[in-house]
Amino acid sequence: MISDVRFPRGGEEDPLAGFALAQAIRADNPELPIVLESADAENAMRAVRHGLHYLDKTSPNFLRTLRVF
Amino acid sequence: MPVVLLVLTEADLADLPGGVDPKAIDRVFVWTGDARMLLSIIKLVEDAKNVEHDTSTAGVRVIILVEDSARRYSSFLSFLYQELMVQSESLVAEGVNELHRLMRMRARPKILLATTTKKRSPPIAVFPNTWSP
């Protein structure tokens, strides 16, 4: 799964919706590869703390890094 | 019949009275001038129709993309489908006969696009077979 971090959840904009989704999926299937993408640098550290892969949306190497993932 | 709205910029959506009616328009794409986008739109519609059958009967894998920005998923999907086609073609080249090569081409992973989620149920819960190991 490749997921943005901020998107509408339950009809409301949620700045951390991607983390909630990843957590819900991980609880059911810990083996599913998940990568979160965001332009907010704070989310990079948050992803590390959650044990999730992270991609910087603003990076010029975004697509190259995703290809390796 | 799936209906896709192509706009030049996301700002064009503001000109639609009442916004995009999800009953009339299935998906909005922002045109980037990349012709591959037309292919990715068709593939995305096909994948949504075939995913349940292909995952349950053939164990085809699925890439779930969660992205609410039409501009971003429009270009991103072109990249993803291009990558999948390149991978599929490399596998096809290794097929032992014509049938084997055809099966490999058809077994490419599907892509599902979600632009929002519900509070309590992830969108992929609909297809539990897609994420069994």
PDB file of C-alpha atoms in Angstrom:
ATOM      1  CA  MET A   1       0.000   0.000   0.000  1.00  0.00           C
ATOM      2  CA  ILE A   2       1.175   3.467  -0.879  1.00  0.00           C
ATOM      3  CA  SER A   3      -0.640   6.091   1.139  1.00  0.00           C
ATOM      4  CA  ASP A   4      -0.662   9.814   1.589  1.00  0.00           C
ATOM      5  CA  VAL A   5      -0.619  10.923   5.237  1.00  0.00           C
ATOM      6  CA  ARG A   6      -3.219  13.700   5.087  1.00  0.00           C
ATOM      7  CA  PHE A   7      -6.563  12.920   3.477  1.00  0.00           C
ATOM      8  CA  PRO A   8     -10.277  12.963   4.363  1.00  0.00           C
ATOM      9  CA  ARG A   9     -11.295  10.267   6.812  1.00  0.00           C
ATOM     10  CA  GLY A  10     -14.919   9.801   7.745  1.00  0.00           C
ATOM     11  CA  GLY A  11     -15.735  12.982   5.828  1.00  0.00           C
ATOM     12  CA  GLU A  12     -13.258  15.161   7.733  1.00  0.00           C
ATOM     13  CA  GLU A  13      -9.751  16.213   6.770  1.00  0.00           C
ATOM     14  CA  ASP A  14      -7.368  14.248   8.979  1.00  0.00           C
ATOM     15  CA  PRO A  15      -3.696  15.332   9.027  1.00  0.00           C
ATOM     16  CA  LEU A  16      -2.654  11.882  10.264  1.00  0.00           C
ATOM     17  CA  ALA A  17      -5.160   9.686   8.417  1.00  0.00           C
ATOM     18  CA  GLY A  18      -2.404   7.654   6.748  1.00  0.00           C
ATOM     19  CA  PHE A  19      -1.015   6.590  10.111  1.00  0.00           C
ATOM     20  CA  ALA A  20      -4.468   5.539  11.323  1.00  0.00           C
ATOM     21  CA  LEU A  21      -5.000   3.520   8.155  1.00  0.00           C
ATOM     22  CA  ALA A  22      -1.566   1.900   8.380  1.00  0.00           C
ATOM     23  CA  GLN A  23      -2.191   1.011  12.012  1.00  0.00           C
ATOM     24  CA  ALA A  24      -5.556  -0.586  11.190  1.00  0.00           C
ATOM     25  CA  ILE A  25      -4.074  -2.620   8.360  1.00  0.00           C
ATOM     26  CA  ARG A  26      -1.010  -3.632  10.352  1.00  0.00           C
ATOM     27  CA  ALA A  27      -3.257  -4.970  13.096  1.00  0.00           C
ATOM     28  CA  ASP A  28      -4.867  -7.279  10.569  1.00  0.00           C
ATOM     29  CA  ASN A  29      -1.925  -8.046   8.311  1.00  0.00           C
ATOM     30  CA  PRO A  30       1.503  -7.203   9.717  1.00  0.00           C
ATOM     31  CA  GLU A  31       3.224  -8.460   6.557  1.00  0.00           C
ATOM     32  CA  LEU A  32       1.613  -6.032   4.115  1.00  0.00           C
ATOM     33  CA  PRO A  33       4.288  -3.644   2.802  1.00  0.00           C
ATOM     34  CA  ILE A  34       3.232  -0.066   3.545  1.00  0.00           C
ATOM     35  CA  VAL A  35       4.863   3.169   2.498  1.00  0.00           C
ATOM     36  CA  LEU A  36       3.581   6.567   3.590  1.00  0.00           C
ATOM     37  CA  GLU A  37       4.242   9.711   1.569  1.00  0.00           C
ATOM     38  CA  SER A  38       4.098  13.269   2.806  1.00  0.00           C
ATOM     39  CA  ALA A  39       5.558  16.705   2.261  1.00  0.00           C
ATOM     40  CA  ASP A  40       5.654  17.371   6.008  1.00  0.00           C
ATOM     41  CA  ALA A  41       9.096  16.566   7.431  1.00  0.00           C
ATOM     42  CA  GLU A  42       7.618  15.865  10.871  1.00  0.00           C
ATOM     43  CA  ASN A  43       5.871  12.850   9.414  1.00  0.00           C
ATOM     44  CA  ALA A  44       9.212  11.303   8.504  1.00  0.00           C
ATOM     45  CA  MET A  45      10.155  10.951  12.172  1.00  0.00           C
ATOM     46  CA  ARG A  46       6.644   9.867  13.050  1.00  0.00           C
ATOM     47  CA  ALA A  47       6.842   7.118  10.423  1.00  0.00           C
ATOM     48  CA  VAL A  48      10.145   5.896  11.852  1.00  0.00           C
ATOM     49  CA  ARG A  49       8.595   5.717  15.312  1.00  0.00           C
ATOM     50  CA  HIS A  50       5.719   3.655  13.861  1.00  0.00           C
ATOM     51  CA  GLY A  51       8.103   1.371  11.991  1.00  0.00           C
ATOM     52  CA  LEU A  52       6.747   2.455   8.599  1.00  0.00           C
ATOM     53  CA  HIS A  53       8.511   3.208   5.344  1.00  0.00           C
ATOM     54  CA  TYR A  54       8.368   6.858   4.372  1.00  0.00           C
ATOM     55  CA  LEU A  55       8.811   8.839   1.169  1.00  0.00           C
ATOM     56  CA  ASP A  56       9.260  12.595   0.920  1.00  0.00           C
ATOM     57  CA  LYS A  57       6.760  13.870  -1.659  1.00  0.00           C
ATOM     58  CA  THR A  58       8.940  16.853  -2.443  1.00  0.00           C
ATOM     59  CA  SER A  59      12.092  14.855  -3.083  1.00  0.00           C
ATOM     60  CA  PRO A  60      13.375  14.906  -6.672  1.00  0.00           C
ATOM     61  CA  ASN A  61      14.247  11.245  -6.118  1.00  0.00           C
ATOM     62  CA  PHE A  62      10.706  10.301  -5.094  1.00  0.00           C
ATOM     63  CA  LEU A  63       9.932   8.009  -8.034  1.00  0.00           C
ATOM     64  CA  ARG A  64      13.390   6.466  -8.013  1.00  0.00           C
ATOM     65  CA  THR A  65      13.093   5.663  -4.298  1.00  0.00           C
ATOM     66  CA  LEU A  66       9.626   4.223  -4.781  1.00  0.00           C
ATOM     67  CA  ARG A  67      10.909   1.980  -7.555  1.00  0.00           C
ATOM     68  CA  VAL A  68      13.425   0.473  -5.124  1.00  0.00           C
ATOM     69  CA  PHE A  69      10.731  -0.018  -2.470  1.00  0.00           C
TER      70      PHE A  69
ATOM     71  CA  MET B   1     -20.564   3.227 -17.970  1.00  0.00           C
ATOM     72  CA  PRO B   2     -17.705   4.779 -16.011  1.00  0.00           C
ATOM     73  CA  VAL B   3     -17.407   8.551 -16.451  1.00  0.00           C
ATOM     74  CA  VAL B   4     -14.113  10.352 -15.910  1.00  0.00           C
ATOM     75  CA  LEU B   5     -13.745  14.124 -15.832  1.00  0.00           C
ATOM     76  CA  LEU B   6     -10.515  15.564 -17.209  1.00  0.00           C
ATOM     77  CA  VAL B   7      -9.576  19.062 -16.070  1.00  0.00           C
ATOM     78  CA  LEU B   8      -6.540  21.189 -16.795  1.00  0.00           C
ATOM     79  CA  THR B   9      -6.092  22.289 -13.193  1.00  0.00           C
ATOM     80  CA  GLU B  10      -7.799  21.452  -9.917  1.00  0.00           C
ATOM     81  CA  ALA B  11      -8.932  25.088  -9.846  1.00  0.00           C
ATOM     82  CA  ASP B  12     -11.284  24.266 -12.751  1.00  0.00           C
ATOM     83  CA  LEU B  13     -13.328  22.187 -10.323  1.00  0.00           C
ATOM     84  CA  ALA B  14     -14.359  25.374  -8.544  1.00  0.00           C
ATOM     85  CA  ASP B  15     -16.201  26.413 -11.741  1.00  0.00           C
ATOM     86  CA  LEU B  16     -18.522  23.426 -11.515  1.00  0.00           C
ATOM     87  CA  PRO B  17     -21.796  24.530  -9.905  1.00  0.00           C
ATOM     88  CA  GLY B  18     -22.207  22.463  -6.747  1.00  0.00           C
ATOM     89  CA  GLY B  19     -18.848  20.756  -7.239  1.00  0.00           C
ATOM     90  CA  VAL B  20     -18.258  17.289  -8.646  1.00  0.00           C
ATOM     91  CA  ASP B  21     -21.346  15.112  -8.374  1.00  0.00           C
ATOM     92  CA  PRO B  22     -20.098  11.611  -7.455  1.00  0.00           C
ATOM     93  CA  LYS B  23     -23.289  10.140  -8.906  1.00  0.00           C
ATOM     94  CA  ALA B  24     -22.459  11.582 -12.329  1.00  0.00           C
ATOM     95  CA  ILE B  25     -18.651  11.458 -12.313  1.00  0.00           C
ATOM     96  CA  ASP B  26     -16.680   8.473 -11.102  1.00  0.00           C
ATOM     97  CA  ARG B  27     -13.258  10.049 -11.005  1.00  0.00           C
ATOM     98  CA  VAL B  28     -11.534  13.352 -11.722  1.00  0.00           C
ATOM     99  CA  PHE B  29      -8.138  13.460 -13.419  1.00  0.00           C
ATOM    100  CA  VAL B  30      -5.915  16.456 -13.983  1.00  0.00           C
ATOM    101  CA  TRP B  31      -4.479  16.398 -17.484  1.00  0.00           C
ATOM    102  CA  THR B  32      -0.710  16.749 -17.537  1.00  0.00           C
ATOM    103  CA  GLY B  33      -0.214  16.339 -21.259  1.00  0.00           C
ATOM    104  CA  ASP B  34       1.145  12.833 -20.769  1.00  0.00           C
ATOM    105  CA  ALA B  35      -0.746  10.465 -23.076  1.00  0.00           C
ATOM    106  CA  ARG B  36       0.049   7.564 -20.739  1.00  0.00           C
ATOM    107  CA  MET B  37      -2.593   8.999 -18.435  1.00  0.00           C
ATOM    108  CA  LEU B  38      -5.347   7.862 -20.819  1.00  0.00           C
ATOM    109  CA  LEU B  39      -4.044   4.310 -20.562  1.00  0.00           C
ATOM    110  CA  SER B  40      -3.818   4.514 -16.783  1.00  0.00           C
ATOM    111  CA  ILE B  41      -7.436   5.757 -16.571  1.00  0.00           C
ATOM    112  CA  ILE B  42      -8.621   2.757 -18.584  1.00  0.00           C
ATOM    113  CA  LYS B  43      -6.468   0.360 -16.564  1.00  0.00           C
ATOM    114  CA  LEU B  44      -7.728   1.796 -13.289  1.00  0.00           C
ATOM    115  CA  VAL B  45     -11.358   1.273 -14.322  1.00  0.00           C
ATOM    116  CA  GLU B  46     -10.562  -2.263 -15.516  1.00  0.00           C
ATOM    117  CA  ASP B  47      -8.718  -3.096 -12.316  1.00  0.00           C
ATOM    118  CA  ALA B  48     -11.602  -1.954 -10.131  1.00  0.00           C
ATOM    119  CA  LYS B  49     -13.947  -4.216 -12.096  1.00  0.00           C
ATOM    120  CA  ASN B  50     -11.639  -7.245 -12.154  1.00  0.00           C
ATOM    121  CA  VAL B  51      -9.904  -7.094  -8.795  1.00  0.00           C
ATOM    122  CA  GLU B  52     -12.361  -9.134  -6.785  1.00  0.00           C
ATOM    123  CA  HIS B  53     -12.454 -11.969  -9.315  1.00  0.00           C
ATOM    124  CA  ASP B  54      -8.730 -11.973 -10.088  1.00  0.00           C
ATOM    125  CA  THR B  55      -7.616 -11.884  -6.462  1.00  0.00           C
ATOM    126  CA  SER B  56     -10.005 -14.589  -5.309  1.00  0.00           C
ATOM    127  CA  THR B  57      -9.501 -16.968  -8.230  1.00  0.00           C
ATOM    128  CA  ALA B  58      -5.916 -16.327  -9.324  1.00  0.00           C
ATOM    129  CA  GLY B  59      -4.269 -14.728  -6.294  1.00  0.00           C
ATOM    130  CA  VAL B  60      -3.346 -11.622  -8.263  1.00  0.00           C
ATOM    131  CA  ARG B  61      -1.645  -9.038  -6.050  1.00  0.00           C
ATOM    132  CA  VAL B  62      -2.934  -5.517  -5.494  1.00  0.00           C
ATOM    133  CA  ILE B  63      -1.277  -2.166  -4.997  1.00  0.00           C
ATOM    134  CA  ILE B  64      -3.482   0.170  -2.983  1.00  0.00           C
ATOM    135  CA  LEU B  65      -2.891   3.851  -3.563  1.00  0.00           C
ATOM    136  CA  VAL B  66      -4.456   6.250  -1.066  1.00  0.00           C
ATOM    137  CA  GLU B  67      -4.211   9.794  -2.370  1.00  0.00           C
ATOM    138  CA  ASP B  68      -6.827  12.538  -2.370  1.00  0.00           C
ATOM    139  CA  SER B  69      -5.056  15.031  -4.637  1.00  0.00           C
ATOM    140  CA  ALA B  70      -6.370  14.557  -8.194  1.00  0.00           C
ATOM    141  CA  ARG B  71      -3.312  16.287  -9.612  1.00  0.00           C
ATOM    142  CA  ARG B  72      -0.989  13.944  -7.775  1.00  0.00           C
ATOM    143  CA  TYR B  73      -2.733  10.639  -8.416  1.00  0.00           C
ATOM    144  CA  SER B  74      -3.199  11.592 -12.065  1.00  0.00           C
ATOM    145  CA  SER B  75       0.536  11.676 -12.668  1.00  0.00           C
ATOM    146  CA  PHE B  76       1.374   9.037 -10.075  1.00  0.00           C
ATOM    147  CA  LEU B  77      -0.873   6.395 -11.646  1.00  0.00           C
ATOM    148  CA  SER B  78       0.797   6.916 -15.027  1.00  0.00           C
ATOM    149  CA  PHE B  79       4.120   6.163 -13.394  1.00  0.00           C
ATOM    150  CA  LEU B  80       2.839   3.107 -11.509  1.00  0.00           C
ATOM    151  CA  TYR B  81       1.173   1.525 -14.525  1.00  0.00           C
ATOM    152  CA  GLN B  82       4.243   2.206 -16.642  1.00  0.00           C
ATOM    153  CA  GLU B  83       6.368   0.411 -14.043  1.00  0.00           C
ATOM    154  CA  LEU B  84       3.976  -2.538 -13.923  1.00  0.00           C
ATOM    155  CA  MET B  85       3.978  -2.838 -17.702  1.00  0.00           C
ATOM    156  CA  VAL B  86       7.765  -2.815 -17.817  1.00  0.00           C
ATOM    157  CA  GLN B  87       7.888  -5.505 -15.132  1.00  0.00           C
ATOM    158  CA  SER B  88       5.213  -7.589 -16.855  1.00  0.00           C
ATOM    159  CA  GLU B  89       7.006  -7.379 -20.192  1.00  0.00           C
ATOM    160  CA  SER B  90      10.254  -8.531 -18.608  1.00  0.00           C
ATOM    161  CA  LEU B  91       8.420 -11.536 -17.141  1.00  0.00           C
ATOM    162  CA  VAL B  92       6.675 -12.240 -20.436  1.00  0.00           C
ATOM    163  CA  ALA B  93      10.016 -12.449 -22.173  1.00  0.00           C
ATOM    164  CA  GLU B  94      10.883 -15.347 -19.883  1.00  0.00           C
ATOM    165  CA  GLY B  95       7.670 -17.268 -20.633  1.00  0.00           C
ATOM    166  CA  VAL B  96       8.208 -20.761 -22.002  1.00  0.00           C
ATOM    167  CA  ASN B  97       5.405 -20.603 -24.597  1.00  0.00           C
ATOM    168  CA  GLU B  98       2.703 -18.268 -25.948  1.00  0.00           C
ATOM    169  CA  LEU B  99       0.084 -19.298 -23.350  1.00  0.00           C
ATOM    170  CA  HIS B 100       2.537 -18.945 -20.519  1.00  0.00           C
ATOM    171  CA  ARG B 101       3.533 -15.477 -21.775  1.00  0.00           C
ATOM    172  CA  LEU B 102      -0.123 -14.419 -22.067  1.00  0.00           C
ATOM    173  CA  MET B 103      -0.868 -15.608 -18.530  1.00  0.00           C
ATOM    174  CA  ARG B 104       2.095 -13.703 -17.180  1.00  0.00           C
ATOM    175  CA  MET B 105       0.961 -10.509 -18.909  1.00  0.00           C
ATOM    176  CA  ARG B 106      -2.522 -10.857 -17.424  1.00  0.00           C
ATOM    177  CA  ALA B 107      -1.206 -11.584 -13.944  1.00  0.00           C
ATOM    178  CA  ARG B 108       0.186  -8.095 -13.417  1.00  0.00           C
ATOM    179  CA  PRO B 109      -0.759  -6.555 -10.061  1.00  0.00           C
ATOM    180  CA  LYS B 110      -3.944  -4.495  -9.969  1.00  0.00           C
ATOM    181  CA  ILE B 111      -4.079  -0.962  -8.655  1.00  0.00           C
ATOM    182  CA  LEU B 112      -6.896   0.318  -6.473  1.00  0.00           C
ATOM    183  CA  LEU B 113      -7.223   4.022  -5.824  1.00  0.00           C
ATOM    184  CA  ALA B 114      -8.842   5.372  -2.657  1.00  0.00           C
ATOM    185  CA  THR B 115      -9.210   9.099  -2.049  1.00  0.00           C
ATOM    186  CA  THR B 116     -10.736   8.785   1.405  1.00  0.00           C
ATOM    187  CA  THR B 117     -11.371   6.191   4.085  1.00  0.00           C
ATOM    188  CA  LYS B 118     -14.090   5.556   6.593  1.00  0.00           C
ATOM    189  CA  LYS B 119     -13.366   6.108  10.254  1.00  0.00           C
ATOM    190  CA  ARG B 120     -13.431   2.453  11.193  1.00  0.00           C
ATOM    191  CA  SER B 121     -13.004   0.210   8.178  1.00  0.00           C
ATOM    192  CA  PRO B 122     -10.034   0.330   5.816  1.00  0.00           C
ATOM    193  CA  PRO B 123     -11.030   0.269   2.111  1.00  0.00           C
ATOM    194  CA  ILE B 124      -9.225  -3.011   1.460  1.00  0.00           C
ATOM    195  CA  ALA B 125     -11.403  -4.849   3.964  1.00  0.00           C
ATOM    196  CA  VAL B 126     -13.686  -5.466   0.995  1.00  0.00           C
ATOM    197  CA  PHE B 127     -11.034  -7.694  -0.574  1.00  0.00           C
ATOM    198  CA  PRO B 128      -9.584  -9.743   2.268  1.00  0.00           C
ATOM    199  CA  ASN B 129      -8.058 -12.230  -0.152  1.00  0.00           C
ATOM    200  CA  THR B 130      -5.805  -9.589  -1.599  1.00  0.00           C
ATOM    201  CA  TRP B 131      -3.722  -9.327   1.511  1.00  0.00           C
ATOM    202  CA  SER B 132      -3.402 -12.906   2.603  1.00  0.00           C
ATOM    203  CA  PRO B 133       0.244 -13.980   2.471  1.00  0.00           C
TER     204      PRO B 133
END
